Every structure is written in structure tokens, then in C-alpha cells.
Tab-separated table of C-alpha atoms in Angstrom:
chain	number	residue	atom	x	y	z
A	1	UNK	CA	-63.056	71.212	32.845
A	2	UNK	CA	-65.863	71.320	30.318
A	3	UNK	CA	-67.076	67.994	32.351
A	4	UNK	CA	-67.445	70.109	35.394
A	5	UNK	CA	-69.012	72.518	33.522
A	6	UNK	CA	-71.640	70.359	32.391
A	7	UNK	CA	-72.437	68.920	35.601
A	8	UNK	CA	-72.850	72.522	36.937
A	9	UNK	CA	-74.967	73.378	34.302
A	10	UNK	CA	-77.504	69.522	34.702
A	11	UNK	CA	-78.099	70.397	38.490
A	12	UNK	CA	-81.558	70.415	39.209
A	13	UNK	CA	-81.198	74.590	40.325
A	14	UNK	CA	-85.002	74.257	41.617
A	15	UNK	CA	-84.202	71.524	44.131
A	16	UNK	CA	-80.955	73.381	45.335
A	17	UNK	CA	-83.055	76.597	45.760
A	18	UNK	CA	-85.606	74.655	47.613
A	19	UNK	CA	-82.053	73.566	50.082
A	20	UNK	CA	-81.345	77.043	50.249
A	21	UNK	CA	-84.586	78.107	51.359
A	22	UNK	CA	-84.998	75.482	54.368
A	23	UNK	CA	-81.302	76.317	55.541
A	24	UNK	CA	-81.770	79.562	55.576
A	25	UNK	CA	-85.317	79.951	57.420
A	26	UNK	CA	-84.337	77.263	59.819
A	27	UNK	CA	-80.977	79.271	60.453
A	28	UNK	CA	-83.524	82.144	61.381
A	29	UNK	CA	-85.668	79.748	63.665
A	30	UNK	CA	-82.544	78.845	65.646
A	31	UNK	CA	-81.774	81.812	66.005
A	32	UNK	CA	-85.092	82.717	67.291
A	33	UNK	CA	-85.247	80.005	69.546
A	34	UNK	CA	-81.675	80.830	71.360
A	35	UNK	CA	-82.463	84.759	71.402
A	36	UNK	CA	-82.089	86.210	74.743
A	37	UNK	CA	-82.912	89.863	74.165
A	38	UNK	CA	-81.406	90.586	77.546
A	39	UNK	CA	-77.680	89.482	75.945
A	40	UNK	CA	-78.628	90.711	72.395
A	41	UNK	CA	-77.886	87.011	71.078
A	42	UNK	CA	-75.351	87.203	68.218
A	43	UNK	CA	-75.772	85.509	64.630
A	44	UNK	CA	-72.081	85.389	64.026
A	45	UNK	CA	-71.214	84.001	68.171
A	46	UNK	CA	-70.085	80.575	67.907
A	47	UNK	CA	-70.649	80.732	71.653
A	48	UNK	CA	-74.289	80.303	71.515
A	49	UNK	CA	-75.935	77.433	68.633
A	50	UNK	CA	-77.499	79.769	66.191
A	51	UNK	CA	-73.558	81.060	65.376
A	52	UNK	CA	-72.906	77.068	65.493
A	53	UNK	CA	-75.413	75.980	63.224
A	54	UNK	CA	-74.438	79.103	60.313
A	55	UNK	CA	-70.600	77.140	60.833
A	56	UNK	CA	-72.736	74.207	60.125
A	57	UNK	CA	-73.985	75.623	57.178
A	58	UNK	CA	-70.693	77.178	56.008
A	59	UNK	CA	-69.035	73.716	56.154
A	60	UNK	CA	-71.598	71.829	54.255
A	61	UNK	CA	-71.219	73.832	51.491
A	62	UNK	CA	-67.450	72.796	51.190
A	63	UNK	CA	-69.183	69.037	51.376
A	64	UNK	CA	-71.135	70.025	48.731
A	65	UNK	CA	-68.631	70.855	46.269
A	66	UNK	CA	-66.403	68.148	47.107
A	67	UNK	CA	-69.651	65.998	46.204
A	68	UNK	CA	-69.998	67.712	42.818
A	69	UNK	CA	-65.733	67.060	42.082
A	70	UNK	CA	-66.359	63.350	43.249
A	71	UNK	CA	-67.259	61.463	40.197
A	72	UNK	CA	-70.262	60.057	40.646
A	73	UNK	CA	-69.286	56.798	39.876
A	74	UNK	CA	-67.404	56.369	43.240
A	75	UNK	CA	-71.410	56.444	45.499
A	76	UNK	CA	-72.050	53.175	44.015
A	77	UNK	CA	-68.804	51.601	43.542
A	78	UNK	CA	-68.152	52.641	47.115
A	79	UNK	CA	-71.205	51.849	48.904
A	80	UNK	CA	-70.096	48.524	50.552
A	81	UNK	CA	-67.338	50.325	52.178
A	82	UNK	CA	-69.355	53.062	53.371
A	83	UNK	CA	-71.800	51.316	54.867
A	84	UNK	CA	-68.898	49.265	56.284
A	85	UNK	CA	-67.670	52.553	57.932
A	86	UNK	CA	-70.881	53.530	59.035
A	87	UNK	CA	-71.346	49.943	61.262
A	88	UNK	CA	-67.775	50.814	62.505
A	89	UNK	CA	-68.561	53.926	63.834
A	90	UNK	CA	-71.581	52.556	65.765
A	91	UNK	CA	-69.774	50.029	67.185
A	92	UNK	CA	-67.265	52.084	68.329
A	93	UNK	CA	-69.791	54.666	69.691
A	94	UNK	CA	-71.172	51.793	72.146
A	95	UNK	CA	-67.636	51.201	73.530
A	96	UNK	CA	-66.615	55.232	73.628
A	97	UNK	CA	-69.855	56.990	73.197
A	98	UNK	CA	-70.555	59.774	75.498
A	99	UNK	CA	-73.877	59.988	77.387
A	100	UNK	CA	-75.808	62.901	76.344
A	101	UNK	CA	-79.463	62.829	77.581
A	102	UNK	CA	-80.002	59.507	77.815
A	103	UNK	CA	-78.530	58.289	74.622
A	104	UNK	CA	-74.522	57.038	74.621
A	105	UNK	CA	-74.841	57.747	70.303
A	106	UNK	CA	-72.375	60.067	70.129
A	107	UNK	CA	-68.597	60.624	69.874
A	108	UNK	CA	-66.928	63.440	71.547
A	109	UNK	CA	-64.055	65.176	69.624
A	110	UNK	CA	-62.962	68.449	71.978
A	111	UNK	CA	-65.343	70.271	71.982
A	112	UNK	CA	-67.333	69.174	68.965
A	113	UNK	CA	-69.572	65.668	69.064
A	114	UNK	CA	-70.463	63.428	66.063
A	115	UNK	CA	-73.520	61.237	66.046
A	116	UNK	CA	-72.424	58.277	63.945
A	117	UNK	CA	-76.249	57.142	63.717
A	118	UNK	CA	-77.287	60.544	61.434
A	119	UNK	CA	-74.687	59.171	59.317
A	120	UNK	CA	-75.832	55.328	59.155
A	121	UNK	CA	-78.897	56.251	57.151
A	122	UNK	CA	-76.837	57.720	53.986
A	123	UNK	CA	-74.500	54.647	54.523
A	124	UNK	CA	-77.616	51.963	54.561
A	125	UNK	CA	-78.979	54.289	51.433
A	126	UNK	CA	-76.242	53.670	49.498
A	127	UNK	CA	-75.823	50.020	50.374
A	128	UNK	CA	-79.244	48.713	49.948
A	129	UNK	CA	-79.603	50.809	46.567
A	130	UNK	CA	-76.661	49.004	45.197
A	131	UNK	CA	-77.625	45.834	46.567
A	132	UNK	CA	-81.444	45.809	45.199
A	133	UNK	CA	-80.205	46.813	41.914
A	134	UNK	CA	-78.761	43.856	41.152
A	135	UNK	CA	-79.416	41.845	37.654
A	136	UNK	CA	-78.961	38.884	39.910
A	137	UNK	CA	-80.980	39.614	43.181
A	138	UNK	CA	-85.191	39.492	43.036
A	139	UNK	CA	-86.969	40.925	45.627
A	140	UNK	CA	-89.607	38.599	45.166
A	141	UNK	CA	-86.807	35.508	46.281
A	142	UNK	CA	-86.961	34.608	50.116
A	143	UNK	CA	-83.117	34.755	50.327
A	144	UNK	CA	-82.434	38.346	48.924
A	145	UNK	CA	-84.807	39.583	50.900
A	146	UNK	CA	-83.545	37.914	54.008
A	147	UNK	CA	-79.930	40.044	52.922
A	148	UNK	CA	-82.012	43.224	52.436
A	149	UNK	CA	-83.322	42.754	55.970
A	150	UNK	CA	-80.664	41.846	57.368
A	151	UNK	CA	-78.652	45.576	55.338
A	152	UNK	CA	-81.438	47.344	57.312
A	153	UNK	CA	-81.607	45.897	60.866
A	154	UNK	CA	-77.915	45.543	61.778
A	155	UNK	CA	-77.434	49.371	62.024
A	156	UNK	CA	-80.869	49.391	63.918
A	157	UNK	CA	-80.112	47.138	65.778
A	158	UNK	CA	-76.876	48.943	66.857
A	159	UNK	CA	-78.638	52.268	67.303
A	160	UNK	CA	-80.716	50.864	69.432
A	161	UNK	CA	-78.118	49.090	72.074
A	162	UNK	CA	-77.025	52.996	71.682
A	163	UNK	CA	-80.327	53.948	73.273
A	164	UNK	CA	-81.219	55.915	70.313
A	165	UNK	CA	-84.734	54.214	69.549
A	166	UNK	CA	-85.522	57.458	67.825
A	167	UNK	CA	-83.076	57.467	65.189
A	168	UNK	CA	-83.360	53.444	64.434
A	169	UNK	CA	-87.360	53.660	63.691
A	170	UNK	CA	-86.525	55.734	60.202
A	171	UNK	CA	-85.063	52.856	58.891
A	172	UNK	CA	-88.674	51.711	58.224
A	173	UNK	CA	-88.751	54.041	55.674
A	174	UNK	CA	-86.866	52.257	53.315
A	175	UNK	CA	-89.506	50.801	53.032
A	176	UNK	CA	-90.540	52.990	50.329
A	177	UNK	CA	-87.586	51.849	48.259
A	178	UNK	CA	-88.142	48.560	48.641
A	179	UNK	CA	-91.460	48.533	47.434
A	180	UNK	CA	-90.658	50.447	44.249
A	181	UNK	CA	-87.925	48.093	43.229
A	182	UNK	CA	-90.200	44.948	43.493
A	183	UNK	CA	-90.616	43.901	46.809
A	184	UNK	CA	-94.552	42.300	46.768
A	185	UNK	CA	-96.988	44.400	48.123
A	186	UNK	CA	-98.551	42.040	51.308
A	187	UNK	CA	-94.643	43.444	53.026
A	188	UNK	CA	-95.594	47.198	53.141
A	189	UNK	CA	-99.597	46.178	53.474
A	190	UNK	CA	-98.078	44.085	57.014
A	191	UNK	CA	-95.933	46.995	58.318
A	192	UNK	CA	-98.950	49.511	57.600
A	193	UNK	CA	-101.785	46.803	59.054
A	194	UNK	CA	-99.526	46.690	62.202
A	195	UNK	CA	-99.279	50.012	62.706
A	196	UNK	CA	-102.413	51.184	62.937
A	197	UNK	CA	-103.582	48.181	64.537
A	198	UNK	CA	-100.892	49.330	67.378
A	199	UNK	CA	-102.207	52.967	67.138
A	200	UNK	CA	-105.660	51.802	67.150
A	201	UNK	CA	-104.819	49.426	70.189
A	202	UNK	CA	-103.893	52.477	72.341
A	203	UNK	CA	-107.030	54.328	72.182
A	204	UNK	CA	-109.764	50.853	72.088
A	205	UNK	CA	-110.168	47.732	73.485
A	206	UNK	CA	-109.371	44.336	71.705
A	207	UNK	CA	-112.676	43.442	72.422
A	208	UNK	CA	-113.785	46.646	70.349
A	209	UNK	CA	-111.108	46.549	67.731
A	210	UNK	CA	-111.832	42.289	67.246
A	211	UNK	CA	-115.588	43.316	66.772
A	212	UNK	CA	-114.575	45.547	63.801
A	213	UNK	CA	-112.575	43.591	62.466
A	214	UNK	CA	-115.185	40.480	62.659
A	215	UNK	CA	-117.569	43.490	60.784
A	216	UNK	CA	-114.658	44.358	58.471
A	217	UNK	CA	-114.416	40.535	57.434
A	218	UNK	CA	-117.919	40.179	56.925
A	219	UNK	CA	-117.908	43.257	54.464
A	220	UNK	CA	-114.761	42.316	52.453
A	221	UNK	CA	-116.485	38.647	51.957
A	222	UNK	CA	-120.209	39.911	51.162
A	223	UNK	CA	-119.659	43.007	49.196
A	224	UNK	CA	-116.170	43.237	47.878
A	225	UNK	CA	-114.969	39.488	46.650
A	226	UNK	CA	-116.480	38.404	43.443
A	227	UNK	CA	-118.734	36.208	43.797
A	228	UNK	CA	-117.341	33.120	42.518
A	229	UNK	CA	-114.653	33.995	45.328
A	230	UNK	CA	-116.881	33.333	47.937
A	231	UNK	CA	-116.091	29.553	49.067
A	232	UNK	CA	-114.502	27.868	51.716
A	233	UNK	CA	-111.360	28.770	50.948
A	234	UNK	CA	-111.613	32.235	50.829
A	235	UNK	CA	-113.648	31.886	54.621
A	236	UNK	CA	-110.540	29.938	55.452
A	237	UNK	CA	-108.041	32.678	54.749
A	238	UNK	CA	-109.838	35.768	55.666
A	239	UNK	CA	-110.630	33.709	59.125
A	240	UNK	CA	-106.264	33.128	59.589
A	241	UNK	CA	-105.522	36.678	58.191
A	242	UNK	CA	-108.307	38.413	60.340
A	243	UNK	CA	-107.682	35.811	63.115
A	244	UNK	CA	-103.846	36.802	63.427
A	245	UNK	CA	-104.771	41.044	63.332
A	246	UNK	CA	-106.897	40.182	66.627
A	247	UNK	CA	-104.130	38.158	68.268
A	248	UNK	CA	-101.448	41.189	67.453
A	249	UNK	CA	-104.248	43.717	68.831
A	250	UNK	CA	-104.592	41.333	71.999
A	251	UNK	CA	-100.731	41.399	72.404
A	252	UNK	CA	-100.334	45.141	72.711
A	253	UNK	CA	-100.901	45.770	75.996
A	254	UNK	CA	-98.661	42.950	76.885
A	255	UNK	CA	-95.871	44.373	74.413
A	256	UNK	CA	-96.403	48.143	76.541
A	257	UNK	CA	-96.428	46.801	79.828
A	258	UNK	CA	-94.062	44.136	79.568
A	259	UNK	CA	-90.899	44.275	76.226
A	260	UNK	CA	-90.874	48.675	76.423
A	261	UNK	CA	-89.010	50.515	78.823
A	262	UNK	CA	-90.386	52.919	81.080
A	263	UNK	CA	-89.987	55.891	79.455
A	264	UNK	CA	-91.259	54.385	76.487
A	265	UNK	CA	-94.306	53.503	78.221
A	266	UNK	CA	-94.552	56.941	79.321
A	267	UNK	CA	-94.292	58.215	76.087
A	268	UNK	CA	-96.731	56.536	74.647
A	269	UNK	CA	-99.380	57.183	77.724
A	270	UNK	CA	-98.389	60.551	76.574
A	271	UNK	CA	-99.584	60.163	73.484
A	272	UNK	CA	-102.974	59.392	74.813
A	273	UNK	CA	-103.254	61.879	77.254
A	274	UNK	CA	-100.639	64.309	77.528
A	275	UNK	CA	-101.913	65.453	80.678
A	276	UNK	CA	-101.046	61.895	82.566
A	277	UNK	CA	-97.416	63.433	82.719
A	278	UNK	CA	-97.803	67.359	82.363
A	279	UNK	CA	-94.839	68.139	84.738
A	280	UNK	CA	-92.822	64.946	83.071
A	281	UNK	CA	-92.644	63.276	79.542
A	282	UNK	CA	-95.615	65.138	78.761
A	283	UNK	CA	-94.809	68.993	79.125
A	284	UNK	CA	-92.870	69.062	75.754
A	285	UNK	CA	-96.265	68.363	74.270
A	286	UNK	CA	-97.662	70.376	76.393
A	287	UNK	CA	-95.791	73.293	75.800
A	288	UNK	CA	-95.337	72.909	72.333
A	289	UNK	CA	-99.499	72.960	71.270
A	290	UNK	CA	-99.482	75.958	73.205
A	291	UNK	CA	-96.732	77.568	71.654
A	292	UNK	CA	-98.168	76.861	68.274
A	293	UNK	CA	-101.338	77.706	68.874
A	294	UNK	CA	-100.688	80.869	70.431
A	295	UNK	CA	-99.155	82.216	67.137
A	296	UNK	CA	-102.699	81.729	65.803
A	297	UNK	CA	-102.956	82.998	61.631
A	298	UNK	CA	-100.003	85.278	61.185
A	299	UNK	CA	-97.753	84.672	64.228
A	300	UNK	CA	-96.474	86.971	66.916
A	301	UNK	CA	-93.322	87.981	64.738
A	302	UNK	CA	-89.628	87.079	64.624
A	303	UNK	CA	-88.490	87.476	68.072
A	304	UNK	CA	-91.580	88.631	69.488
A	305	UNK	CA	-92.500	84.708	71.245
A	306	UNK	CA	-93.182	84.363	74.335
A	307	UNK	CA	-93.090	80.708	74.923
A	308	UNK	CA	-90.021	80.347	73.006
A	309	UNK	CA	-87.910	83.418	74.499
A	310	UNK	CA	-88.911	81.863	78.194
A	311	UNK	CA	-87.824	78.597	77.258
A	312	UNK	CA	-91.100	76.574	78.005
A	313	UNK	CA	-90.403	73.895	75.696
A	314	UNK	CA	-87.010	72.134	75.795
A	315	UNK	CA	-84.838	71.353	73.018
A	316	UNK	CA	-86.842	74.183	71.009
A	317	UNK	CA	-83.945	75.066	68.691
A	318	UNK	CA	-83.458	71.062	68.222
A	319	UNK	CA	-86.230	68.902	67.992
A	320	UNK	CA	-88.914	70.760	68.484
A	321	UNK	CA	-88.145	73.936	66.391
A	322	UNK	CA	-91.586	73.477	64.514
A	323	UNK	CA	-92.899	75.531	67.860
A	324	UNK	CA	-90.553	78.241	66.545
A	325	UNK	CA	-91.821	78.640	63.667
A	326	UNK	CA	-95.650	77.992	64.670
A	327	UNK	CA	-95.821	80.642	67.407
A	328	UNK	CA	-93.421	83.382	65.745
A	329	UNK	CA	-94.965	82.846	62.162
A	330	UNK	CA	-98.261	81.564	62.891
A	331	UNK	CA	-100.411	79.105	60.600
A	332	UNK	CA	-98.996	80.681	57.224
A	333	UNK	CA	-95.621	80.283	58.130
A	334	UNK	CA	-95.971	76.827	59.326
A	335	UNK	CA	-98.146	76.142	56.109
A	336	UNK	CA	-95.394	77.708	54.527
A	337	UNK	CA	-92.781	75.532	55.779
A	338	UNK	CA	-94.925	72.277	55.108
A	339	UNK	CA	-95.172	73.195	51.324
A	340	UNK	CA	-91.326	73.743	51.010
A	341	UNK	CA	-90.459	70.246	52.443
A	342	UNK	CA	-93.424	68.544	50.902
A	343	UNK	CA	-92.252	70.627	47.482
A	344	UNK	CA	-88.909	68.998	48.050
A	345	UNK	CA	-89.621	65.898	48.629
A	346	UNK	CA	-92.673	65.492	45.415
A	347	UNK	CA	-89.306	66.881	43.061
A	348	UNK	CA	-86.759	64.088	44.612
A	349	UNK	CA	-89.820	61.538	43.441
A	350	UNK	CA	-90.201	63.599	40.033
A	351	UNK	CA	-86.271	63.285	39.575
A	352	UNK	CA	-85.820	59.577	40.656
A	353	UNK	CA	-88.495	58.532	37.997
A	354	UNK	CA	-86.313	59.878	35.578
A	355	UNK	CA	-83.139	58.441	36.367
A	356	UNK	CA	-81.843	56.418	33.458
A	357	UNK	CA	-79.818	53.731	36.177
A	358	UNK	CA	-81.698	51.806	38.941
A	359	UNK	CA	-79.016	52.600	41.569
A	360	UNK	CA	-79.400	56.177	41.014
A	361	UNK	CA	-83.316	55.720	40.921
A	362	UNK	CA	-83.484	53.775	44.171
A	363	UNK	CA	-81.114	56.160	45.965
A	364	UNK	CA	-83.713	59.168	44.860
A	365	UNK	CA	-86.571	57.030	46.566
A	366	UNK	CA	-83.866	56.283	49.871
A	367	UNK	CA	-83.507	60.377	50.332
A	368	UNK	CA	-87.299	60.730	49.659
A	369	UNK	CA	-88.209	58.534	52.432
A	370	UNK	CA	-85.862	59.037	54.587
A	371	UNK	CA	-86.471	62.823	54.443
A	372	UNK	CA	-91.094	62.228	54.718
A	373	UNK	CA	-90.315	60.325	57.980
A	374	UNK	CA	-87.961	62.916	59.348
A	375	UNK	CA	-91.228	65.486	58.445
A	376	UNK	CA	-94.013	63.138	59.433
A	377	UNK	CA	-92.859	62.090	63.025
A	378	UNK	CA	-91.180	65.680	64.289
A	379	UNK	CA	-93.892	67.358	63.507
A	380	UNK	CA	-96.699	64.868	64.232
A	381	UNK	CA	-94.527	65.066	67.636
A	382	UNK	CA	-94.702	68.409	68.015
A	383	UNK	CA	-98.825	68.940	67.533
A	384	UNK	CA	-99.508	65.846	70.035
A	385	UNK	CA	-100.164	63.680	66.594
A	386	UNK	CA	-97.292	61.301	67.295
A	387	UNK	CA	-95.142	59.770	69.458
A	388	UNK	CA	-92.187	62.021	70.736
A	389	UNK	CA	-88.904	59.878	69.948
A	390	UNK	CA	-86.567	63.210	69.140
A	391	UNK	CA	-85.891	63.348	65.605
A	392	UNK	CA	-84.973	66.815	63.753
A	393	UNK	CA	-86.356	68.277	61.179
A	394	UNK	CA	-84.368	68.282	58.216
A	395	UNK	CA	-82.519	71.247	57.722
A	396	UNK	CA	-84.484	73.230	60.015
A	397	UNK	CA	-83.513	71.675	63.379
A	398	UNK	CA	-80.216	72.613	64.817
A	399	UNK	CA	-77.661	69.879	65.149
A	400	UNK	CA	-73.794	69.525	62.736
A	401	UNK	CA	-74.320	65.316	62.757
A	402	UNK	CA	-78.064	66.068	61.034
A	403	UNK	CA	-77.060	69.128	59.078
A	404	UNK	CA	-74.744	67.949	57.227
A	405	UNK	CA	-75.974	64.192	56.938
A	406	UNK	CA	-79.183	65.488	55.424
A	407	UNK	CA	-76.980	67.579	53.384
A	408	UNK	CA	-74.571	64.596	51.544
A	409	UNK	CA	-77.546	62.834	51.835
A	410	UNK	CA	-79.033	65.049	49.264
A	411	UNK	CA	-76.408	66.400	47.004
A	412	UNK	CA	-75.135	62.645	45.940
A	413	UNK	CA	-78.653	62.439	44.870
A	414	UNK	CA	-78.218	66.119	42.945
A	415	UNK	CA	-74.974	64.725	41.905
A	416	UNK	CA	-75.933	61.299	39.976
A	417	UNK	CA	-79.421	63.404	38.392
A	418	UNK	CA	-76.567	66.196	36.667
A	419	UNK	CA	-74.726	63.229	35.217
A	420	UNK	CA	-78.006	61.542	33.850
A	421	UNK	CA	-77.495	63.147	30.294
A	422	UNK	CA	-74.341	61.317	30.512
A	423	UNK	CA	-75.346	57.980	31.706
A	424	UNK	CA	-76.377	54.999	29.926
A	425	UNK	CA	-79.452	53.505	30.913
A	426	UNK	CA	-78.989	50.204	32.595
A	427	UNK	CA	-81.824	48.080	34.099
């Protein structure tokens, strides 16, 4: 008992608060964004989602104290059987998955449905945290990080034969953890280099993009190297590394036209022009810079907007609740909103660095990244700034699978930080 009471009392109460807060206004938003005034909408209906997503809420709060009873021991002795369960239930979604908009990722109980993939991410969290932490395994070796790789692409890999392309791109962000625990740097520079030489490939030529880089080259060699740097060698590497970013720039357009599906390939024309689709894959965009925009500095007030009460943007209440919040609560709410999750996630870094075990350290970094990505893409997606592959916004979109994901996701990270005074520190 006085155990229990000592974990209550080591729980980071700011970080919990922060939870609170995000639940809570995104509660509101749903609301907002199912409110027909014509039906007088109720909070506490379980017939429309806003009553769904407060049951949501309700329930997560009986994960969270089971979380806190758990001792917190069992996240890392138990990882390779989570993650275990978490394959499991992807497989099994791709023989009995039911097809909801496009995507066979989820598994219908009655009434209710699961989406096993929302769950994959704290499975993979767990897993790759115990597995990098390790005395015996070194990043830096070619064969444990073959094994990490190979932790983080089977459940993509399965996500996407789900059609959920979405949901398997946040795996990336493990990145983050990977790169804190020793992985060398040229394996985050590559990812990054790529991606903007993709992004940058949508909007330019290669011929433009290969004549910057040429200029680039030429920069790095003349003005950056040291001097005694500047020798064959160097010319010989910079010409192979600069060489292979013009042949990946080249093989864009190939990639689009020829590996994506369609309505990938619309998406990202999208991207470039939302107006190539406006009736199609492009009037969520659309829609949603309008609705934001129209909210203007202060918002048109809860309830009060107009492209969200005559349901111009689909899937408003899901993924794209950031118009919500935009066009009811303007540019200080959304500002607003920004600062809470960036707040959150800048106090999960602050409490990983303190962690006094590297499993509970790299699991702080797993939540951190897996939670920016969630807020980078939706709303980059929502403001035209990214591609739209239909991710929620933690907490704040409506959804059970992502709610209370998000949620475990979270509180085993709250969990292992109470018992830190406890813990030996163990590199």
C-alpha cells in the first residue's frame, strides 16, 4: 500500500494535466464537429460519436489505473510477447478485417471495431526499447541493426498489405530512438536527404534539382572542407554521394508514375495543386484551408462554424478535427492547441533524459516520436503542408483504437518515470 502510494505521489502531475487538457478540448471539438443544432446533438448520446468518444475517455481511465497497479517491471519483461500479440492481430486482421473506407485494418466486434495497427506502435515501442538496450547489442554492428530493422518493418509491412499506408509511415519515427541510443548519424542524415529530395522532386525538375546539387558540391568542397581535405579523394566521394542524390531525384517520377497506386498518385498531385482534384482527393484540402482560415484571429465560437456544422470537410471529427478547432477558435486557439502538444511532447524529452534505466529512457523517446509525427503530418495535412494519408491527432481526433492506444502509450511511460526514485540505474 505505501508502494502505491509512492508511485501516486512520483507521477509527473504536469504531464497528466497536460493529458487532461487535450482530452478534454478535443472531447469539445468532437462534439463541435457532430453538432446538428437542428437535433440538439447530445454530449451524453452514445448514438452519435461525441457521446462515443466521452465512453472512450471514461474507459481509458480504468486503463490507466490498471497501468499504475501493473508493476512496472512487467512493460519490459513483457515486451516480446506484446509485440508478439500485436503481429497476431495484424495478421488476423488481413484474413477477417472488415473494409472500412478503403482500408481492411480493422476488426469488427458487434457493434464496436478495433484497429489492431493503433495498437502495433506501443507493441513495436516496447520491443525495440528492450531490444536496443541491450549490454550485448551495438547499434553501430551491421547485424543488430539488420534485427532492429527488421522489429520495425514486419508490422509495416503488415499494415500496409492492410491498405493502411497511413498508419505504417509513423514507424519512421522511431527513428528518433534509434538515433539517441547510438545508431550513427549518416542513417537519419539518409532518411532526411531522401525526403526532401522526394519533396523537392515534386515541385522541380531533376535537371534543376542536379544543377543545385552540382552548386551545393562545389560549395561544400571550396568553402566548407579544410583545406588539407581538398584532394582526390574527397572529389571522389562527394562525386558518388552527390552522384547517387541525382539518380534518386531522377527516379521519382518513375517511383509516382509507376510503384504508387492511384490514389496515391492523386494524393500527392494534390499536394501540388490541390485544385487538380477539387471535387475528388483534393476537396478535403480544399475545404479544410477554408475552414481554418475563415475562423481568422479569434474564431467564430463554439458551435457557431459554418463549414463544420454543413459538413464541408469529411471525416472532420476524425482526421481532420484541426479544422474544428481552426474555424471555431481561430488562430489563438489553434496556437493554443500547438503549444499544449508541443508542451507535451518537450516534457516526455525532459523526463526520458532523466530516466535512470535505458529501457525506460528509450521508451520516453518511442512516445515522443511517435506522438511529433502524429502532430506534424495531421496537421501539415490539414493546412495543404503535407500529404493527406489519415492519421489522428492524438487525443484530439475521435476514434476508441487511437484514444486509448495513445493513452497506454503514454501512461507506461508515466508509469516507469514514478518508479525512477526506486530504480537502480543500469546502463
Amino acid at each position: 500500500m505505501a508502494r502505491n502510494e509512492h508511485i501516486t505521489q512520483n507521477i509527473d502531475w504536469l504531464t497528466v494535466l497536460i493529458y487532461a487538457a487535450c482530452v478534454t478540448m478535443g472531447l469539445f471539438n468532437v462534439y463541435a464537429a457532430v453538432y446538428n443544432p437542428e437535433e440538439q446533438t447530445k454530449l451524453f448520446d452514445l448514438s452519435n460519436s461525441a457521446g462515443r468518444q466521452l465512453m472512450f475517455i471514461g474507459t481509458g481511465v480504468f486503463l490507466i489505473i490498471a497501468i499504475l497497479v501493473i508493476d512496472h517491471k512487467f512493460w519490459e519483461a513483457f515486451a516480446p510477447i506484446i509485440y508478439g500479440f500485436c503481429i497476431f492481430l495484424l495478421l488476423a486482421v488481413l484474413v477477417i478485417g472488415s473494409d472500412i473506407n478503403g482500408s481492411k485494418s480493422w476488426i469488427k466486434i458487434g457493434s464496436f471495431s478495433l484497429q489492431p495497427a493503433e495498437f502495433a506502435k506501443l507493441g513495436t515501442a516496447l520491443m525495440i526499447s528492450k531490444f536496443v538496450t541491450q549490454p550485448n547489442v551495438n547499434l553501430t554492428k551491421f547485424r543488430d541493426l539488420l534485427l532492429t530493422a527488421g522489429i520495425i518493418l514486419l508490422p509495416m509491412l503488415l499494415i500496409i498489405l492492410s491498405k493502411e499506408t497511413g498508419c505504417a509511415l509513423v514507424f519512421a519515427s522511431f527513428m528518433v530512438v534509434l538515433y539517441r541510443e547510438g545508431i550513427p548519424g549518416i542513417y537519419p542524415s539518409i532518411l532526411l536527404i531522401s525526403i526532401t529530395l522526394f519533396i523537392l522532386s515534386l515541385f522541380f525538375s531533376p535537371l534543376y534539382i542536379s544543377l543545385g546539387l552540382v552548386v551545393l558540391a562545389i560549395i561544400i568542397f571550396r568553402f566548407v572542407l579544410p583545406r588539407y581535405d581538398r584532394n582526390r579523394k574527397t572529389i571522389i566521394n562527394l562525386s558518388v554521394i552527390f552522384g547517387a542524390m541525382m539518380l534518386f531525384s531522377a527516379s521519382v517520377d518513375f517511383l509516382i508514375k509507376n510503384v504508387l497506386q492511384p490514389h496515391h498518385r492523386k494524393r500527392i498531385e494534390v499536394l501540388i495543386d490541390p485544385k487538380a482534384d477539387p471535387m475528388g482527393k483534393g476537396w478535403n484540402v480544399i475545404q479544410s484551408k477554408i475552414a481554418i482560415g475563415s475562423g481568422r484571429l479569434w474564431g467564430k465560437g463554439f458551435l457557431d462554424g459554418t463549414q463544420t456544422k454543413f459538413n464541408f470537410v469529411p471525416e472532420q471529427h476524425t482526421d481532420f478535427i484541426f479544422c474544428t478547432i481552426g474555424e471555431e477558435h481561430g488562430f489563438v486557439g489553434s496556437a493554443a492547441v500547438v503549444l499544449l502538444i508541443l508542451g507535451l511532447m518537450c516534457r516526455l524529452i525532459f523526463l526520458a533524459e532523466r530516466q535512470r534505466t535505458r529501457f525506460a529512457r528509450a521508451y520516453g523517446y518511442c512516445v515522443a516520436g511517435i506522438l511529433f509525427f502524429h502532430f506534424l503530418v495531421n496537421i501539415g495535412m490539414t493546412i495543404g503542408l503535407m500529404v493527406v494519408i489519415g492519421i489522428p491527432l492524438p487525443f484530439f481526433s475521435y476514434g476508441g483504437s487511437s484514444m486509448w492506444a495513445f493513452t497506454i502509450l503514454l501512461f507506461i511511460f508515466l508509469k516507469l518515470d514514478a518508479q525512477r526514485p526506486f530504480t537502480l540505474s543500469r546502463t
